[in-house]
Amino acid sequence: MVFLAIFVALILLIFIITLLKLSFMVLVFIDSKGFHMEIKVMFYRIFTLFSWNLEEGGLNFLAKKKKQVPKEQKKEKGRVSAVLKLIFSKDTYTHLKRNLEVFIFSIKGRLSTKDAALTAMLYGSIWGIVGLLMSFIPQKNFVLDFYPDFKEETPDFHISCILRVRIIHIIILTANHFVGKTKEGGNEKYGTASN
C-alpha cells in the first residue's frame, strides 16, 4: 500500500511539473562600463537552470575558425546536429508561436551618445522596432520608459525580455519530432568517438 501511495504521489508530481512554465530571460545593459548581456533559463523565475553572461562566456565561440578536414575523414553528424535541426525546424517555430508567452518586455533608461544625430537615429530606430513588436505582444506586458538625452555622453539603457513556455509543450514538441522520425523510417546514424 505504501508503494502505491508513493507511485501515485510520484505520478502526480510529474504531472504538476509538466504543467509548470519555464522562463527564458534575456537582459541587455548599455551603460558607462559598456555592453552587457545575460541569458537565463529559469524554472518560474525562482530556480535558475542555465545562465550565460557575456563577460564570463563571451562570444569567442562565434570567432573560432573551423579547421579544414578532407571529406573522407569527416564523421557523420551527431546528436548535437539532430538537436539543432529540431530547434530550428518549421514545426518548432509554429509550435512555439502558438504556445510561447511574452511575460515582460521592458525598455528603460537613458539613450545617449556623443553625437546628437546618432542618438536621435537610435531613438527612432528603437521606436520603429517597438512599433513592430506592439502588434504581437499584449500592452499589459510592455514596459516602455526610455528617453533620448542629447547632453550626456554615457547611456544608461536596459532591455529585458522574459518568455514563458510550459514544460509539457517542450515534451510534446520533442515527442512529435521522434514520432515523425520513426514514421519516415529514417533513423539517423550518429558518429562514434572511435575511428
PDB file of C-alpha atoms in Angstrom:
ATOM      1  CA  MET A   1       0.000   0.000   0.000  1.00  0.00           C
ATOM      2  CA  VAL A   2       2.902   2.341   0.774  1.00  0.00           C
ATOM      3  CA  PHE A   3       4.408   1.696  -2.649  1.00  0.00           C
ATOM      4  CA  LEU A   4       1.095   2.512  -4.314  1.00  0.00           C
ATOM      5  CA  ALA A   5       0.897   5.813  -2.411  1.00  0.00           C
ATOM      6  CA  ILE A   6       4.486   6.681  -3.380  1.00  0.00           C
ATOM      7  CA  PHE A   7       3.779   5.769  -7.009  1.00  0.00           C
ATOM      8  CA  VAL A   8       0.618   7.906  -7.116  1.00  0.00           C
ATOM      9  CA  ALA A   9       2.461  10.812  -5.463  1.00  0.00           C
ATOM     10  CA  LEU A  10       5.297  10.485  -7.995  1.00  0.00           C
ATOM     11  CA  ILE A  11       2.876  10.439 -10.944  1.00  0.00           C
ATOM     12  CA  LEU A  12       1.067  13.469  -9.505  1.00  0.00           C
ATOM     13  CA  LEU A  13       4.373  15.311  -9.038  1.00  0.00           C
ATOM     14  CA  ILE A  14       5.428  14.579 -12.631  1.00  0.00           C
ATOM     15  CA  PHE A  15       2.032  15.790 -13.880  1.00  0.00           C
ATOM     16  CA  ILE A  16       2.314  19.041 -11.902  1.00  0.00           C
ATOM     17  CA  ILE A  17       5.882  19.673 -13.095  1.00  0.00           C
ATOM     18  CA  THR A  18       4.878  19.231 -16.744  1.00  0.00           C
ATOM     19  CA  LEU A  19       2.178  21.888 -16.352  1.00  0.00           C
ATOM     20  CA  LEU A  20       4.592  24.440 -14.874  1.00  0.00           C
ATOM     21  CA  LYS A  21       6.355  27.008 -17.025  1.00  0.00           C
ATOM     22  CA  LEU A  22       9.971  27.618 -17.957  1.00  0.00           C
ATOM     23  CA  SER A  23      11.076  31.242 -18.188  1.00  0.00           C
ATOM     24  CA  PHE A  24      13.668  32.411 -20.707  1.00  0.00           C
ATOM     25  CA  MET A  25      15.152  35.760 -19.675  1.00  0.00           C
ATOM     26  CA  VAL A  26      17.339  37.984 -21.854  1.00  0.00           C
ATOM     27  CA  LEU A  27      18.864  41.088 -20.246  1.00  0.00           C
ATOM     28  CA  VAL A  28      20.832  43.703 -22.203  1.00  0.00           C
ATOM     29  CA  PHE A  29      22.520  46.657 -20.487  1.00  0.00           C
ATOM     30  CA  ILE A  30      24.356  49.538 -22.113  1.00  0.00           C
ATOM     31  CA  ASP A  31      25.972  51.865 -19.588  1.00  0.00           C
ATOM     32  CA  SER A  32      29.245  53.657 -18.854  1.00  0.00           C
ATOM     33  CA  LYS A  33      31.048  50.298 -18.489  1.00  0.00           C
ATOM     34  CA  GLY A  34      29.984  49.149 -21.959  1.00  0.00           C
ATOM     35  CA  PHE A  35      27.710  46.473 -23.381  1.00  0.00           C
ATOM     36  CA  HIS A  36      26.487  43.656 -21.115  1.00  0.00           C
ATOM     37  CA  MET A  37      24.233  40.729 -21.942  1.00  0.00           C
ATOM     38  CA  GLU A  38      22.865  37.891 -19.852  1.00  0.00           C
ATOM     39  CA  ILE A  39      20.661  34.935 -20.780  1.00  0.00           C
ATOM     40  CA  LYS A  40      18.936  32.727 -18.212  1.00  0.00           C
ATOM     41  CA  VAL A  41      16.621  29.725 -18.322  1.00  0.00           C
ATOM     42  CA  MET A  42      14.679  29.583 -15.092  1.00  0.00           C
ATOM     43  CA  PHE A  43      12.010  27.469 -13.523  1.00  0.00           C
ATOM     44  CA  TYR A  44       9.323  30.065 -12.697  1.00  0.00           C
ATOM     45  CA  ARG A  45      11.942  32.819 -12.141  1.00  0.00           C
ATOM     46  CA  ILE A  46      12.934  31.053  -8.903  1.00  0.00           C
ATOM     47  CA  PHE A  47      15.372  28.279  -9.767  1.00  0.00           C
ATOM     48  CA  THR A  48      17.987  29.014 -12.466  1.00  0.00           C
ATOM     49  CA  LEU A  49      18.634  26.038 -14.738  1.00  0.00           C
ATOM     50  CA  PHE A  50      21.052  27.746 -17.137  1.00  0.00           C
ATOM     51  CA  SER A  51      22.827  31.093 -17.094  1.00  0.00           C
ATOM     52  CA  TRP A  52      25.153  32.716 -19.640  1.00  0.00           C
ATOM     53  CA  ASN A  53      26.898  36.050 -19.210  1.00  0.00           C
ATOM     54  CA  LEU A  54      28.742  37.947 -21.943  1.00  0.00           C
ATOM     55  CA  GLU A  55      31.639  38.827 -19.619  1.00  0.00           C
ATOM     56  CA  GLU A  56      32.133  35.243 -18.440  1.00  0.00           C
ATOM     57  CA  GLY A  57      31.164  33.218 -21.514  1.00  0.00           C
ATOM     58  CA  GLY A  58      31.993  35.748 -24.192  1.00  0.00           C
ATOM     59  CA  LEU A  59      31.343  35.469 -27.893  1.00  0.00           C
ATOM     60  CA  ASN A  60      34.593  33.703 -28.757  1.00  0.00           C
ATOM     61  CA  PHE A  61      32.684  30.645 -29.963  1.00  0.00           C
ATOM     62  CA  LEU A  62      31.479  32.753 -32.922  1.00  0.00           C
ATOM     63  CA  ALA A  63      35.000  33.745 -33.925  1.00  0.00           C
ATOM     64  CA  LYS A  64      36.526  30.257 -33.889  1.00  0.00           C
ATOM     65  CA  LYS A  65      37.587  29.155 -37.322  1.00  0.00           C
ATOM     66  CA  LYS A  66      36.816  25.594 -38.294  1.00  0.00           C
ATOM     67  CA  LYS A  67      39.803  23.580 -39.410  1.00  0.00           C
ATOM     68  CA  GLN A  68      39.522  22.046 -42.840  1.00  0.00           C
ATOM     69  CA  VAL A  69      39.100  18.275 -42.823  1.00  0.00           C
ATOM     70  CA  PRO A  70      39.002  16.158 -46.004  1.00  0.00           C
ATOM     71  CA  LYS A  71      35.590  14.651 -46.833  1.00  0.00           C
ATOM     72  CA  GLU A  72      36.697  11.062 -46.319  1.00  0.00           C
ATOM     73  CA  GLN A  73      37.821  11.845 -42.761  1.00  0.00           C
ATOM     74  CA  LYS A  74      34.656  13.693 -41.736  1.00  0.00           C
ATOM     75  CA  LYS A  75      32.485  11.930 -39.202  1.00  0.00           C
ATOM     76  CA  GLU A  76      28.751  11.577 -39.598  1.00  0.00           C
ATOM     77  CA  LYS A  77      26.649  14.209 -37.895  1.00  0.00           C
ATOM     78  CA  GLY A  78      25.990  13.527 -34.246  1.00  0.00           C
ATOM     79  CA  ARG A  79      23.381  14.242 -31.622  1.00  0.00           C
ATOM     80  CA  VAL A  80      24.158  17.967 -31.468  1.00  0.00           C
ATOM     81  CA  SER A  81      23.259  18.263 -35.131  1.00  0.00           C
ATOM     82  CA  ALA A  82      19.967  16.454 -34.520  1.00  0.00           C
ATOM     83  CA  VAL A  83      19.116  18.766 -31.612  1.00  0.00           C
ATOM     84  CA  LEU A  84      19.919  21.872 -33.675  1.00  0.00           C
ATOM     85  CA  LYS A  85      17.790  20.517 -36.511  1.00  0.00           C
ATOM     86  CA  LEU A  86      14.916  20.073 -34.043  1.00  0.00           C
ATOM     87  CA  ILE A  87      15.327  23.563 -32.566  1.00  0.00           C
ATOM     88  CA  PHE A  88      15.389  25.351 -35.925  1.00  0.00           C
ATOM     89  CA  SER A  89      12.696  23.299 -37.667  1.00  0.00           C
ATOM     90  CA  LYS A  90       9.459  24.753 -39.025  1.00  0.00           C
ATOM     91  CA  ASP A  91       7.434  22.590 -36.631  1.00  0.00           C
ATOM     92  CA  THR A  92       9.266  24.116 -33.661  1.00  0.00           C
ATOM     93  CA  TYR A  93       8.580  27.626 -34.928  1.00  0.00           C
ATOM     94  CA  THR A  94       4.835  27.041 -35.409  1.00  0.00           C
ATOM     95  CA  HIS A  95       4.523  25.220 -32.086  1.00  0.00           C
ATOM     96  CA  LEU A  96       6.319  27.954 -30.126  1.00  0.00           C
ATOM     97  CA  LYS A  97       4.417  30.695 -31.943  1.00  0.00           C
ATOM     98  CA  ARG A  98       1.192  29.234 -30.545  1.00  0.00           C
ATOM     99  CA  ASN A  99       2.439  28.349 -27.065  1.00  0.00           C
ATOM    100  CA  LEU A 100       5.128  30.910 -26.209  1.00  0.00           C
ATOM    101  CA  GLU A 101       4.021  33.715 -23.925  1.00  0.00           C
ATOM    102  CA  VAL A 102       5.809  37.055 -23.645  1.00  0.00           C
ATOM    103  CA  PHE A 103       5.665  37.696 -19.913  1.00  0.00           C
ATOM    104  CA  ILE A 104       7.502  41.040 -19.845  1.00  0.00           C
ATOM    105  CA  PHE A 105       9.189  43.152 -22.498  1.00  0.00           C
ATOM    106  CA  SER A 106      10.858  46.143 -20.901  1.00  0.00           C
ATOM    107  CA  ILE A 107      12.926  49.022 -22.267  1.00  0.00           C
ATOM    108  CA  LYS A 108      14.093  51.516 -19.659  1.00  0.00           C
ATOM    109  CA  GLY A 109      16.705  54.199 -19.243  1.00  0.00           C
ATOM    110  CA  ARG A 110      18.523  56.995 -20.949  1.00  0.00           C
ATOM    111  CA  LEU A 111      19.718  56.649 -24.539  1.00  0.00           C
ATOM    112  CA  SER A 112      22.662  58.913 -25.308  1.00  0.00           C
ATOM    113  CA  THR A 113      25.792  59.037 -27.443  1.00  0.00           C
ATOM    114  CA  LYS A 114      28.463  61.635 -28.124  1.00  0.00           C
ATOM    115  CA  ASP A 115      26.662  62.617 -31.329  1.00  0.00           C
ATOM    116  CA  ALA A 116      23.138  64.072 -31.037  1.00  0.00           C
ATOM    117  CA  ALA A 117      22.192  62.963 -34.566  1.00  0.00           C
ATOM    118  CA  LEU A 118      23.202  59.366 -33.819  1.00  0.00           C
ATOM    119  CA  THR A 119      21.200  59.479 -30.582  1.00  0.00           C
ATOM    120  CA  ALA A 120      18.129  60.660 -32.495  1.00  0.00           C
ATOM    121  CA  MET A 121      18.541  57.932 -35.145  1.00  0.00           C
ATOM    122  CA  LEU A 122      18.948  55.222 -32.490  1.00  0.00           C
ATOM    123  CA  TYR A 123      15.907  56.507 -30.605  1.00  0.00           C
ATOM    124  CA  GLY A 124      13.799  56.467 -33.777  1.00  0.00           C
ATOM    125  CA  SER A 125      15.061  53.006 -34.735  1.00  0.00           C
ATOM    126  CA  ILE A 126      14.167  51.595 -31.332  1.00  0.00           C
ATOM    127  CA  TRP A 127      10.664  53.070 -31.589  1.00  0.00           C
ATOM    128  CA  GLY A 128      10.344  51.518 -35.045  1.00  0.00           C
ATOM    129  CA  ILE A 129      11.199  48.086 -33.653  1.00  0.00           C
ATOM    130  CA  VAL A 130       8.861  48.620 -30.682  1.00  0.00           C
ATOM    131  CA  GLY A 131       6.095  49.580 -33.119  1.00  0.00           C
ATOM    132  CA  LEU A 132       6.539  46.271 -34.938  1.00  0.00           C
ATOM    133  CA  LEU A 133       6.510  44.291 -31.681  1.00  0.00           C
ATOM    134  CA  MET A 134       3.402  46.014 -30.295  1.00  0.00           C
ATOM    135  CA  SER A 135       1.140  44.038 -32.606  1.00  0.00           C
ATOM    136  CA  PHE A 136       2.475  40.728 -31.261  1.00  0.00           C
ATOM    137  CA  ILE A 137       2.825  41.478 -27.543  1.00  0.00           C
ATOM    138  CA  PRO A 138      -0.112  42.447 -25.298  1.00  0.00           C
ATOM    139  CA  GLN A 139       0.073  46.020 -23.984  1.00  0.00           C
ATOM    140  CA  LYS A 140      -0.038  44.906 -20.343  1.00  0.00           C
ATOM    141  CA  ASN A 141       3.306  43.131 -20.844  1.00  0.00           C
ATOM    142  CA  PHE A 142       5.113  46.191 -22.262  1.00  0.00           C
ATOM    143  CA  VAL A 143       7.142  48.500 -20.033  1.00  0.00           C
ATOM    144  CA  LEU A 144       8.487  51.442 -22.033  1.00  0.00           C
ATOM    145  CA  ASP A 145      10.304  54.089 -20.046  1.00  0.00           C
ATOM    146  CA  PHE A 146      13.217  55.370 -22.108  1.00  0.00           C
ATOM    147  CA  TYR A 147      14.137  58.743 -23.490  1.00  0.00           C
ATOM    148  CA  PRO A 148      16.921  60.353 -25.542  1.00  0.00           C
ATOM    149  CA  ASP A 149      19.434  62.538 -23.736  1.00  0.00           C
ATOM    150  CA  PHE A 150      21.311  64.838 -26.065  1.00  0.00           C
ATOM    151  CA  LYS A 151      23.547  66.349 -23.364  1.00  0.00           C
ATOM    152  CA  GLU A 152      25.041  63.291 -21.660  1.00  0.00           C
ATOM    153  CA  GLU A 153      27.618  61.105 -23.373  1.00  0.00           C
ATOM    154  CA  THR A 154      27.169  57.848 -21.465  1.00  0.00           C
ATOM    155  CA  PRO A 155      23.969  55.843 -21.825  1.00  0.00           C
ATOM    156  CA  ASP A 156      22.113  54.034 -19.070  1.00  0.00           C
ATOM    157  CA  PHE A 157      19.886  51.783 -21.148  1.00  0.00           C
ATOM    158  CA  HIS A 158      18.282  48.451 -20.180  1.00  0.00           C
ATOM    159  CA  ILE A 159      16.318  45.978 -22.293  1.00  0.00           C
ATOM    160  CA  SER A 160      14.817  42.874 -20.731  1.00  0.00           C
ATOM    161  CA  CYS A 161      12.538  40.213 -22.131  1.00  0.00           C
ATOM    162  CA  ILE A 162      11.022  37.256 -20.316  1.00  0.00           C
ATOM    163  CA  LEU A 163       9.430  34.491 -22.391  1.00  0.00           C
ATOM    164  CA  ARG A 164       7.469  31.620 -20.861  1.00  0.00           C
ATOM    165  CA  VAL A 165       6.556  28.223 -22.206  1.00  0.00           C
ATOM    166  CA  ARG A 166       5.011  25.240 -20.448  1.00  0.00           C
ATOM    167  CA  ILE A 167       7.259  22.230 -19.993  1.00  0.00           C
ATOM    168  CA  ILE A 168       4.570  19.969 -21.462  1.00  0.00           C
ATOM    169  CA  HIS A 169       4.798  21.868 -24.776  1.00  0.00           C
ATOM    170  CA  ILE A 170       8.529  21.167 -24.963  1.00  0.00           C
ATOM    171  CA  ILE A 171       7.876  17.483 -24.223  1.00  0.00           C
ATOM    172  CA  ILE A 172       5.133  17.319 -26.888  1.00  0.00           C
ATOM    173  CA  LEU A 173       7.378  19.009 -29.440  1.00  0.00           C
ATOM    174  CA  THR A 174      10.198  16.551 -28.766  1.00  0.00           C
ATOM    175  CA  ALA A 175       7.819  13.571 -28.886  1.00  0.00           C
ATOM    176  CA  ASN A 176       6.310  14.772 -32.189  1.00  0.00           C
ATOM    177  CA  HIS A 177       9.794  15.052 -33.659  1.00  0.00           C
ATOM    178  CA  PHE A 178      10.743  11.497 -32.698  1.00  0.00           C
ATOM    179  CA  VAL A 179       7.372  10.061 -33.797  1.00  0.00           C
ATOM    180  CA  GLY A 180       7.721  11.816 -37.155  1.00  0.00           C
ATOM    181  CA  LYS A 181      11.252  10.493 -37.498  1.00  0.00           C
ATOM    182  CA  THR A 182      10.164   6.888 -36.854  1.00  0.00           C
ATOM    183  CA  LYS A 183       7.191   7.197 -39.255  1.00  0.00           C
ATOM    184  CA  GLU A 184       9.539   8.300 -42.028  1.00  0.00           C
ATOM    185  CA  GLY A 185      11.620   5.227 -41.340  1.00  0.00           C
ATOM    186  CA  GLY A 186      14.792   7.231 -41.493  1.00  0.00           C
ATOM    187  CA  ASN A 187      16.846   6.716 -38.407  1.00  0.00           C
ATOM    188  CA  GLU A 188      19.878   8.957 -38.395  1.00  0.00           C
ATOM    189  CA  LYS A 189      23.249   7.389 -37.922  1.00  0.00           C
ATOM    190  CA  TYR A 190      25.346   9.002 -35.267  1.00  0.00           C
ATOM    191  CA  GLY A 191      29.089   9.159 -35.446  1.00  0.00           C
ATOM    192  CA  THR A 192      31.183   7.334 -32.912  1.00  0.00           C
ATOM    193  CA  ALA A 193      34.108   8.573 -30.901  1.00  0.00           C
ATOM    194  CA  SER A 194      36.391   5.805 -32.143  1.00  0.00           C
ATOM    195  CA  ASN A 195      37.507   5.504 -35.732  1.00  0.00           C
TER     196      ASN A 195
END
